[in-house]
C-alpha atoms as one frame of an Amber mdcrd trajectory, in Angstrom:
protein
  22.846  17.847  -9.619  21.680  21.452  -7.256  24.401  20.764  -4.865  26.982
  19.451  -6.784  30.186  20.510  -5.060  29.243  21.750  -1.807  29.234  19.790
   1.365  26.620  20.103   3.834  26.359  19.106   7.495  23.233  17.919   8.715
  22.513  17.618  13.013  19.560  14.840  14.118  20.681  12.808  10.505  19.690
   9.228  11.419  16.109   9.275  10.928  12.813  10.745   9.742  13.703  14.698
   8.621  17.051  14.289   9.089  17.448  10.883   7.429  15.401  12.336   4.543
  17.487  15.447   4.402  20.723  13.296   3.746  18.972  11.772   1.231  18.086
  14.089  -1.038  21.282  16.160  -0.777  23.529  13.517  -1.699  20.391  12.944
  -4.577  21.648  16.378  -5.758  25.133  15.565  -5.148  26.416  17.195  -2.189
  29.085  15.557   0.235  27.246  14.978   3.339  27.954  15.011   7.418  25.455
  13.673   9.250  26.084  14.056  12.751  23.638  12.692  15.198  24.041  11.043
  18.614  26.069   7.996  19.175  24.745   4.791  19.373  21.368   5.898  16.965
  23.223   3.651  13.696  24.805   6.421  12.142  28.199   4.706  11.107  25.992
   2.255   9.274  23.304   4.487   7.934  26.120   6.638   6.432  28.047   3.629
   5.242  24.948   2.433   3.207  24.256   5.840   1.918  27.760   6.364   0.648
  27.778   2.819  -1.371  24.121   4.126  -2.491  24.541   6.952  -3.966  27.632
   8.488  -6.222  28.534  11.198  -2.937  30.363  11.063   0.171  28.153  10.291
   2.984  30.290  10.482   6.409  29.249   9.847   9.978  29.906  12.367  13.084
  28.661  11.560  16.091  27.731  14.989  18.213  25.561  15.620  21.037  25.028
  19.793  20.371  24.129  21.061  23.898  28.057  20.339  24.097  30.388  22.857
  23.106  32.768  20.620  22.271  31.225  18.239  20.689  29.870  20.524  18.613
  33.193  22.654  17.674  34.336  19.515  16.868  31.908  18.475  14.585  32.700
  21.257  12.488  36.240  21.011  12.796  36.366  17.832  11.354  33.747  18.405
   9.028  36.721  20.916   7.509  39.795  18.792   7.767  37.228  15.997   5.687
  35.908  17.778   3.302  37.698  21.430   3.041  34.211  23.567   3.775  31.552
  23.864   4.980  28.915  25.284   2.735  25.586  23.909   3.635  24.288  23.490
   7.533  20.700  21.815   8.209  20.343  22.376  12.260  17.602  19.581  12.585
  18.674  18.091  16.025  16.191  18.735  18.503  13.392  17.135  20.913   9.934
  17.377  21.918   7.323  16.033  24.579   4.058  17.134  26.118   4.146  18.094
  29.862   1.683  20.138  31.778   3.569  23.294  32.847   3.158  22.765  36.642
   4.634  19.622  36.365   7.869  20.898  33.999  10.594  20.866  36.585  14.086
  23.181  35.799  16.245  20.825  34.529  13.458  19.640  31.749  13.109  22.976
  30.476  16.530  24.090  30.357  17.297  20.801  28.264  15.198  21.096  26.125
  16.371  25.009  25.952  20.091  24.112  26.105  19.176  20.818  22.721  16.709
  22.957  20.853  17.834  26.393  20.662  21.382  26.342  22.916  21.800  23.634
  20.331  21.087  25.491  17.376  23.081  28.631  18.547  26.382  26.311  19.232
  26.044  24.582  15.484  25.393  28.045  13.942  28.318  29.729  15.734  30.706
  27.317  14.901  29.999  26.841  11.120  29.469  30.670  10.953  33.268  31.355
  11.848  34.139  28.783   9.249  31.745  30.660   6.647  33.227  33.875   7.570
  36.903  32.570   6.242  35.328  30.990   3.009  32.670  34.369   2.650  29.816
  32.251   1.871  27.492  29.877   2.785  24.390  28.781   4.017  22.657  27.802
   7.679  19.025  25.974   7.178  17.725  26.169  11.412  14.980  24.053  11.623
  12.238  25.768  13.702   8.048  24.217  13.744   4.834  25.762  13.602   5.516
  26.442  17.019   7.584  28.765  17.204   4.826  30.976  15.472   1.698  30.087
  17.929   1.490  28.563  21.453   0.117  25.087  22.597  -1.101  23.808  25.525
   2.078  21.190  27.379   4.539  22.485  25.309   6.137  26.012  27.129   9.896
  24.648  26.618   9.490  23.672  23.110   7.329  26.762  22.306  10.097  29.117
  23.477  12.904  27.008  22.657  11.029  27.701  18.167  10.262  31.098  19.215
  13.950  31.542  19.775  15.241  29.696  16.577  12.750  32.191  14.573  14.731
  35.135  15.719  17.670  33.514  15.978  17.386  33.517  12.727  16.325  36.864
  11.553  19.476  38.643  13.679  21.737  36.031  11.699  20.762  36.400   8.597
  21.123  40.721   9.101  24.717  40.057  10.570  25.924  37.942   7.944  24.543
  38.775   4.736  26.970  41.285   3.640  29.636  38.791   4.562  27.358  36.727
   1.932  26.074  33.802   4.617  22.270  33.355   4.192  19.932  32.053   7.963
  17.135  30.627   6.849  14.226  28.626   9.391  11.911  26.200   7.970   8.918
  25.425  10.234   7.448  22.307   9.974   3.716  20.803  10.674   2.904  17.785
  12.318   5.713  14.623  10.171   4.574  11.036   9.910   7.987  10.768  11.759
   9.164   7.883  14.054   8.488  10.548  16.963   4.694   9.638  16.119   4.502
   6.291  15.729   3.221   5.700  19.192   0.598   8.068  19.146  -3.038   7.183
  19.397  -5.247   7.113  16.653  -7.746   9.295  18.146  -4.378  11.541  18.283
  -3.648  10.866  14.885  -6.815  11.884  13.548  -6.245  15.068  15.663  -3.264
  16.202  14.153  -4.463  15.450  11.121  -7.624  17.660  11.304  -4.755  20.801
  12.291  -3.945  20.697   8.170  -6.328  22.019   6.017  -4.387  19.625   3.071
  -5.860  17.093   5.463  -3.217  14.693   5.783  -0.020  14.954   8.166   3.500
  16.229   6.204   6.098  13.568   4.283   9.393  13.725   5.823  10.824  13.870
   2.184   8.685  17.717   1.335  10.490  19.134   4.172  13.890  17.524   3.312
  12.900  19.144  -0.417  12.754  22.803   1.298  16.052  22.249   2.904  17.670
  21.464  -0.240  16.106  24.613  -1.892  17.077  26.845   0.633  20.413  25.875
   0.765  20.827  25.519  -2.728  21.619  28.830  -5.182  18.661  28.902  -6.393
  17.625  30.732  -3.222  20.571  32.701  -3.645  18.171  36.038  -2.691  17.194
  34.922   0.169  17.702  35.054   3.659  15.746  35.889   7.321  12.456  33.955
   5.699  10.632  31.068   7.807   9.779  28.612   5.250   6.203  27.076   6.266
   5.920  23.250   5.214   2.623  23.165   7.115   0.079  21.886   4.740  -1.722
  25.049   5.548  -1.602  25.078   9.961  -0.464  28.505  10.023  -2.735  30.428
   7.103  -5.947  30.584   8.799  -3.836  31.970  12.020  -2.578  35.283  13.390
C-alpha cells in the first residue's frame, strides 16, 4: 500500500490513462479525487470505485481551462480530505490539423487546456502544498514534448511547454519539500485511438521498438511510482513511458 494515507487528485480521470491512475491509486491505499468535465459519467464511476476498493473516491467536475473551476476543485478537495498530497495533471486534448488550417481559436484552445490548464492546476495545488510543506505533482507531457510531428503544431508546443514548466516548478519548490515531475507517454491504446484506421494503427505501432502500443495501466504505474515516497529524491525529471520511441532520437 504505497500510497496509504495520501490524498491524490487526478484530472482527466474518467477515462483512459486518468481512469487507470485512479484505480491504481485506490489499489495502493490512497483517497482519490477524480476530476473531469461534467457529463462524462464521473459521478457513477467514482461511486463504483468507492464500492470496489476500500479507499475513498470522490468526483468533482472541473474544466481546467477555467481558473475559477480549478480553484474551486482544489478548495473542495482540501475541505473534504484535509490535504492535497499528490496531483496527476492529466487532462488534455489532441488532434491532427495541417498547420495552415489551424485557426487562432483552435490553437489557443489546445494551449489553454494542455499547457495553461496544467499551470492552473499546479499553481492551485502548490499554494496548498506550500502551507503543508510537502506534496508531489506529476504532469502528463508526451513524447511530443521532446520531438516535433507534422500537423500537431499546438499540441507539440503545449507539451514542450509542460516539460519545461515541470523543470522550473521543480527548481522553485524543491526547497519547500515539494516534488514536480512529468511523464512522457508514447502512443497509448486508449479510447482516443478507437477511430483510427488499421493502417494508421499499424503505423503507430511501428514507431515503438517494443512493437506495440502502450497500455493505460503502464502509464498509471509510472505515476504511482513518482507520487510515492519511493521517488523521494526525484524531482524535475521527465520519465518516458514510450516503448523505446525516444531512445534512438536526439
